[in-house]
Coordinates of C-alpha atoms in Angstrom, one line a residue:
M702 CA 15.6 -60.0 -22.4
K703 CA 14.3 -59.3 -19.0
E704 CA 11.4 -56.8 -18.9
L705 CA 12.2 -53.5 -17.4
L706 CA 10.2 -52.6 -14.2
F707 CA 10.5 -48.9 -14.5
Q708 CA 10.4 -46.0 -17.1
R709 CA 13.3 -43.7 -17.7
H710 CA 11.7 -40.3 -17.3
R711 CA 15.1 -38.7 -17.0
R712 CA 15.7 -39.0 -20.7
L713 CA 13.7 -35.8 -21.2
R714 CA 15.7 -33.9 -18.5
S715 CA 19.2 -34.7 -19.8
S716 CA 20.2 -31.2 -20.9
E717 CA 19.0 -27.6 -20.8
S718 CA 18.1 -27.8 -24.5
M719 CA 16.1 -31.0 -23.9
R720 CA 14.3 -29.5 -20.9
A721 CA 13.5 -26.4 -22.9
M722 CA 12.1 -28.4 -25.8
V723 CA 9.6 -30.3 -23.7
R724 CA 8.7 -27.5 -21.2
E725 CA 5.0 -27.3 -20.7
T726 CA 4.7 -23.8 -19.2
Q727 CA 6.4 -20.7 -20.6
L728 CA 6.8 -17.3 -18.9
S729 CA 7.4 -14.2 -21.0
T730 CA 7.3 -10.4 -20.6
D731 CA 4.0 -10.4 -22.6
D732 CA 2.4 -12.1 -19.6
L733 CA 3.3 -9.2 -17.2
I734 CA 1.4 -6.2 -16.0
Y735 CA 3.4 -3.7 -13.9
P736 CA 1.6 -1.7 -11.1
I737 CA 2.5 2.0 -10.8
F738 CA 1.5 4.3 -7.9
V739 CA 1.1 7.8 -9.2
V740 CA 1.0 10.6 -6.6
E741 CA 0.0 14.3 -6.9
G742 CA 2.9 16.8 -6.6
N743 CA 6.2 17.4 -8.4
N744 CA 9.6 15.8 -8.3
I745 CA 8.4 12.9 -6.2
K746 CA 9.9 9.4 -6.3
N747 CA 9.4 7.8 -2.9
E748 CA 10.4 4.2 -2.4
V749 CA 7.8 2.3 -0.5
G750 CA 9.4 1.1 2.7
S751 CA 7.7 -2.3 2.8
M752 CA 8.2 -2.9 -0.9
P753 CA 11.9 -2.4 -1.9
G754 CA 12.3 -1.3 -5.5
V755 CA 8.7 0.0 -5.8
Y756 CA 8.1 3.7 -5.8
Q757 CA 5.4 6.3 -5.6
V758 CA 6.0 8.7 -8.6
S759 CA 4.7 12.0 -9.6
L760 CA 3.6 12.8 -13.1
D761 CA 6.9 14.4 -14.0
H762 CA 8.7 11.2 -13.2
L763 CA 6.2 9.0 -15.0
S764 CA 7.9 9.2 -18.4
V765 CA 11.2 7.9 -17.1
E766 CA 9.3 5.0 -15.5
L767 CA 7.5 4.2 -18.7
E768 CA 10.7 4.4 -20.8
E769 CA 12.3 1.8 -18.6
L770 CA 9.4 -0.5 -19.0
V771 CA 9.4 -0.1 -22.8
D772 CA 13.1 -0.9 -22.9
L773 CA 12.4 -4.0 -20.9
G774 CA 9.7 -5.2 -23.2
I775 CA 6.9 -4.7 -20.7
R776 CA 3.8 -3.4 -22.5
S777 CA 1.1 -3.1 -19.8
V778 CA 0.7 -1.1 -16.6
L779 CA -1.9 -1.0 -13.9
L780 CA -2.4 2.5 -12.4
F781 CA -3.2 3.4 -8.8
G782 CA -3.7 7.0 -7.7
V783 CA -2.5 8.6 -4.5
P784 CA -4.3 12.0 -4.2
K785 CA -3.5 14.8 -1.9
D786 CA -7.1 15.4 -0.8
K787 CA -9.5 12.7 0.3
D788 CA -13.1 12.9 1.4
E789 CA -16.0 10.7 2.5
V790 CA -17.1 9.9 -1.0
G791 CA -13.8 9.7 -2.8
T792 CA -14.4 12.6 -5.1
Q793 CA -10.9 12.5 -6.6
A794 CA -11.5 8.9 -8.0
Y795 CA -14.0 10.2 -10.6
C796 CA -12.7 13.8 -11.0
E797 CA -11.9 14.5 -14.6
T798 CA -8.6 16.0 -13.5
G799 CA -7.9 13.3 -10.9
I800 CA -4.3 11.9 -10.6
V801 CA -5.1 8.6 -12.4
Q802 CA -7.0 10.4 -15.2
E803 CA -4.0 12.7 -15.8
A804 CA -1.6 9.8 -15.7
I805 CA -3.6 8.0 -18.3
R806 CA -3.7 11.0 -20.6
K807 CA 0.1 11.4 -20.3
I808 CA 0.8 7.8 -21.0
K809 CA -1.5 7.6 -24.0
K810 CA 0.1 10.8 -25.4
E811 CA 3.7 9.8 -24.9
F812 CA 3.5 6.0 -25.0
P813 CA 0.4 5.2 -27.1
E814 CA 1.2 1.5 -27.5
M815 CA 1.4 1.0 -23.7
L816 CA -1.7 -0.9 -22.6
T817 CA -3.1 1.1 -19.7
V818 CA -5.2 -0.6 -17.1
A819 CA -7.0 1.6 -14.6
D820 CA -7.7 0.3 -11.1
T821 CA -11.3 1.3 -10.4
C822 CA -12.1 1.7 -6.7
L823 CA -12.7 4.4 -4.1
C824 CA -10.4 3.2 -1.2
E825 CA -7.4 5.2 -2.2
Y826 CA -9.6 8.4 -2.4
T827 CA -11.8 8.1 0.7
S828 CA -10.9 9.6 4.0
H829 CA -12.1 6.4 5.7
G830 CA -10.2 4.0 3.4
H831 CA -13.1 1.8 2.5
C832 CA -14.2 0.9 -1.1
G833 CA -17.6 2.6 -1.0
V834 CA -19.9 5.0 0.7
I835 CA -20.3 4.7 4.4
K836 CA -23.5 5.1 6.5
D837 CA -23.7 4.2 10.1
G838 CA -20.5 2.2 9.8
D839 CA -21.7 0.1 6.9
V840 CA -20.4 0.1 3.3
L841 CA -23.5 0.8 1.2
N842 CA -23.5 -1.4 -2.0
D843 CA -25.8 0.3 -4.5
E844 CA -24.9 3.9 -3.5
S845 CA -21.3 2.9 -4.0
L846 CA -21.9 1.5 -7.4
E847 CA -23.0 4.9 -8.7
L848 CA -19.7 6.4 -7.8
I849 CA -17.7 3.5 -9.1
V850 CA -19.5 3.8 -12.5
Q851 CA -18.6 7.5 -12.6
T852 CA -15.0 6.5 -11.9
A853 CA -14.9 3.9 -14.7
V854 CA -16.4 6.3 -17.2
S855 CA -14.0 9.1 -16.3
Q856 CA -11.0 6.7 -16.7
A857 CA -12.3 5.6 -20.1
K858 CA -12.7 9.2 -21.2
A859 CA -9.1 9.8 -20.2
G860 CA -8.0 7.0 -22.5
A861 CA -7.8 3.8 -20.3
D862 CA -7.5 0.7 -22.4
I863 CA -9.0 -1.6 -19.7
I864 CA -11.1 -0.9 -16.6
A865 CA -10.2 -3.0 -13.6
P866 CA -12.8 -2.7 -10.8
S867 CA -11.5 -3.9 -7.5
N868 CA -14.2 -2.8 -5.1
M869 CA -16.1 -6.1 -4.7
M870 CA -19.5 -4.5 -4.5
D871 CA -22.3 -6.9 -5.7
G872 CA -23.3 -6.1 -9.3
F873 CA -20.2 -3.9 -10.0
V874 CA -19.5 -5.5 -13.4
A875 CA -23.1 -5.1 -14.6
A876 CA -23.2 -1.5 -13.4
I877 CA -19.9 -0.6 -15.0
R878 CA -20.7 -2.4 -18.3
K879 CA -24.0 -0.5 -18.5
G880 CA -22.3 2.8 -17.7
L881 CA -19.5 2.3 -20.2
D882 CA -21.8 1.3 -22.9
E883 CA -24.1 4.2 -22.4
A884 CA -21.1 6.6 -22.5
G885 CA -20.1 5.1 -25.8
F886 CA -17.2 2.9 -24.6
V887 CA -18.7 -0.5 -25.7
N888 CA -15.2 -1.7 -26.8
I889 CA -13.5 -1.0 -23.4
P890 CA -13.0 -4.4 -21.7
I891 CA -13.5 -5.0 -18.0
M892 CA -10.8 -6.8 -16.0
S893 CA -12.7 -7.8 -13.0
Y894 CA -11.2 -8.4 -9.5
A895 CA -13.7 -11.2 -9.5
V896 CA -12.1 -13.4 -6.8
K897 CA -10.6 -11.1 -4.2
Y898 CA -10.1 -12.5 -0.7
A899 CA -9.9 -10.5 2.5
S900 CA -6.3 -11.3 2.8
A901 CA -3.4 -10.4 5.1
F902 CA -1.1 -10.2 2.1
Y903 CA -2.2 -6.7 1.2
G904 CA -0.4 -4.8 4.0
P905 CA 2.5 -3.3 1.9
F906 CA 0.0 -2.2 -0.8
R907 CA -1.8 -0.1 1.8
D908 CA 1.4 1.6 2.7
A909 CA 2.0 2.4 -1.0
A910 CA -1.5 3.6 -1.7
G911 CA -2.4 5.1 1.6
S912 CA -5.6 3.0 1.6
A913 CA -5.7 1.3 5.0
P914 CA -9.3 1.3 6.5
Q915 CA -9.6 3.9 9.3
F916 CA -12.0 1.6 11.1
G917 CA -13.1 -2.0 10.9
D918 CA -12.0 -4.2 7.9
R919 CA -13.2 -5.3 4.5
K920 CA -14.5 -8.7 5.4
T921 CA -18.1 -7.8 4.6
Y922 CA -17.3 -7.3 0.9
Q923 CA -14.1 -9.2 0.3
M924 CA -14.1 -13.0 0.4
D925 CA -13.4 -15.3 3.3
P926 CA -10.1 -17.1 2.7
A927 CA -11.6 -20.4 3.8
N928 CA -14.1 -20.5 0.9
R929 CA -13.6 -22.2 -2.4
L930 CA -17.1 -22.5 -4.0
E931 CA -17.8 -18.9 -3.3
A932 CA -15.1 -18.0 -5.8
L933 CA -16.9 -19.8 -8.5
R934 CA -20.1 -18.0 -7.7
E935 CA -18.4 -14.7 -7.8
A936 CA -16.6 -15.5 -11.1
E937 CA -19.8 -16.8 -12.7
S938 CA -21.8 -13.7 -11.9
D939 CA -19.0 -11.5 -13.2
V940 CA -18.8 -13.4 -16.5
R941 CA -22.6 -13.3 -16.8
E942 CA -22.5 -9.5 -16.2
G943 CA -19.9 -8.9 -18.9
A944 CA -16.4 -9.3 -17.5
D945 CA -13.7 -9.9 -20.1
F946 CA -11.0 -11.0 -17.7
L947 CA -11.1 -12.6 -14.2
I948 CA -8.5 -11.7 -11.6
V949 CA -7.7 -14.0 -8.7
K950 CA -6.2 -12.1 -5.8
P951 CA -3.9 -13.0 -4.0
A952 CA -2.2 -15.6 -6.2
L953 CA 0.3 -17.5 -4.2
S954 CA -2.0 -18.9 -1.5
Y955 CA -4.9 -19.4 -3.9
M956 CA -3.5 -21.6 -6.7
D957 CA -6.3 -24.1 -6.3
I958 CA -8.8 -21.3 -6.8
M959 CA -7.0 -20.1 -9.9
R960 CA -7.2 -23.6 -11.4
D961 CA -10.9 -23.8 -10.6
V962 CA -11.5 -20.5 -12.3
K963 CA -9.5 -21.5 -15.4
N964 CA -11.3 -24.9 -15.7
N965 CA -14.7 -23.3 -15.4
F966 CA -14.6 -20.1 -17.4
H967 CA -13.4 -19.3 -20.9
V968 CA -12.0 -15.8 -20.4
P969 CA -8.4 -14.9 -19.7
V970 CA -7.4 -15.5 -16.0
V971 CA -5.2 -12.9 -14.3
A972 CA -3.1 -13.7 -11.2
Y973 CA -2.4 -10.8 -8.9
N974 CA 1.0 -11.5 -7.3
V975 CA 0.3 -9.1 -4.4
S976 CA 2.4 -6.8 -2.3
G977 CA 2.8 -9.1 0.7
E978 CA 4.0 -11.9 -1.6
Y979 CA 6.5 -9.6 -3.2
A980 CA 7.7 -8.1 0.2
M981 CA 8.3 -11.5 1.7
V982 CA 10.6 -12.6 -1.2
K983 CA 12.4 -9.3 -1.2
A984 CA 13.0 -9.4 2.6
A985 CA 14.3 -13.0 2.5
A986 CA 16.6 -12.2 -0.5
Q987 CA 18.0 -9.1 1.2
N988 CA 18.9 -11.3 4.2
G989 CA 20.7 -13.8 1.9
W990 CA 18.3 -16.6 2.8
I991 CA 17.0 -17.4 -0.8
D992 CA 18.0 -17.1 -4.4
E993 CA 15.6 -14.3 -5.4
K994 CA 15.8 -14.9 -9.2
R995 CA 15.1 -18.6 -8.9
I996 CA 12.3 -18.1 -6.3
V997 CA 10.5 -15.4 -8.3
L998 CA 10.7 -17.2 -11.7
E999 CA 9.5 -20.4 -10.1
K1000 CA 6.7 -18.7 -8.3
L1001 CA 5.4 -16.9 -11.4
T1002 CA 5.8 -20.0 -13.6
S1003 CA 3.7 -21.9 -11.0
M1004 CA 1.0 -19.3 -11.4
K1005 CA 0.9 -19.8 -15.1
R1006 CA 0.8 -23.6 -14.6
A1007 CA -2.1 -23.1 -12.2
G1008 CA -4.1 -21.4 -15.0
A1009 CA -3.0 -17.7 -15.1
D1010 CA -2.8 -16.2 -18.6
I1011 CA -1.6 -12.9 -17.3
I1012 CA 0.3 -11.9 -14.1
I1013 CA 0.1 -8.6 -12.3
T1014 CA 3.4 -8.3 -10.4
Y1015 CA 5.6 -5.7 -8.7
A1016 CA 8.6 -7.9 -9.8
A1017 CA 7.9 -7.4 -13.5
K1018 CA 11.0 -5.3 -14.1
D1019 CA 13.3 -7.9 -12.4
V1020 CA 11.5 -10.7 -14.3
A1021 CA 11.9 -9.0 -17.6
R1022 CA 15.7 -8.6 -17.0
W1023 CA 16.1 -12.2 -15.9
L1024 CA 14.2 -13.5 -18.9
S1025 CA 16.4 -11.5 -21.3
E1026 CA 19.6 -13.0 -19.9

């Protein structure tokens, strides 16, 4: 018999059942964290213009939002606060009665099994929109850390399950770990925005959170998109300082970075499928240019294949519905 010159790889693709049996990467609702923008006030449910299907909600609408997530099998949320009043030092970020702190208390009272992740930063609360204290036009690192630690501790006191600092100040993980431990929260993990690029993909988020810088940009503390090795330095220092999770943000344009982080560190890796990525898909789908379901599921599966253990995504509700079909 003449020797075959090729292999028949298609044997393992012959049916849906066969493809499912040999599938290497699985996406499930347990992988998903859904971001929520909580605003001060009453009877507020404002759709974010640049993020169709995403809303700013007041506390009185939060329960309905959480009920929907529970019904869909989504068990984790990431909270962002949108306060009425802002000042130079972001006082509402670390206020005991701040909007995020109140939202955490409400969630833990009404939905105690919902894993509550608190975004820990100052940009949504400062009048200038930067992630720290400003002096002579510069963002001060060490002075900002003091307020970020206060924010983390106040969120933990309110009942947050995970602290997720996104400020990108040098030493922020070490400072927060020390602050949490001294306050008695030794068992609260830190989900560090370890690898956060100064990306153009954040625009719609800034509409939702009201956090656009009023001057300059964030390039002095967020990472240069051209750099790869810098991501490993950032992640290494965060792990050494006590990070329990490492976030790569954005996700879609940084799959190579995600794989590098996964290969080099033995903690869960989190992909942040950011607002600009979400908005592009929504816009194209609304114009009938793409199959939204197939695009989103392929995109999130590729993030898992690249090394993500967890995915923060504004599409979590849609994904949960599609996965249940």
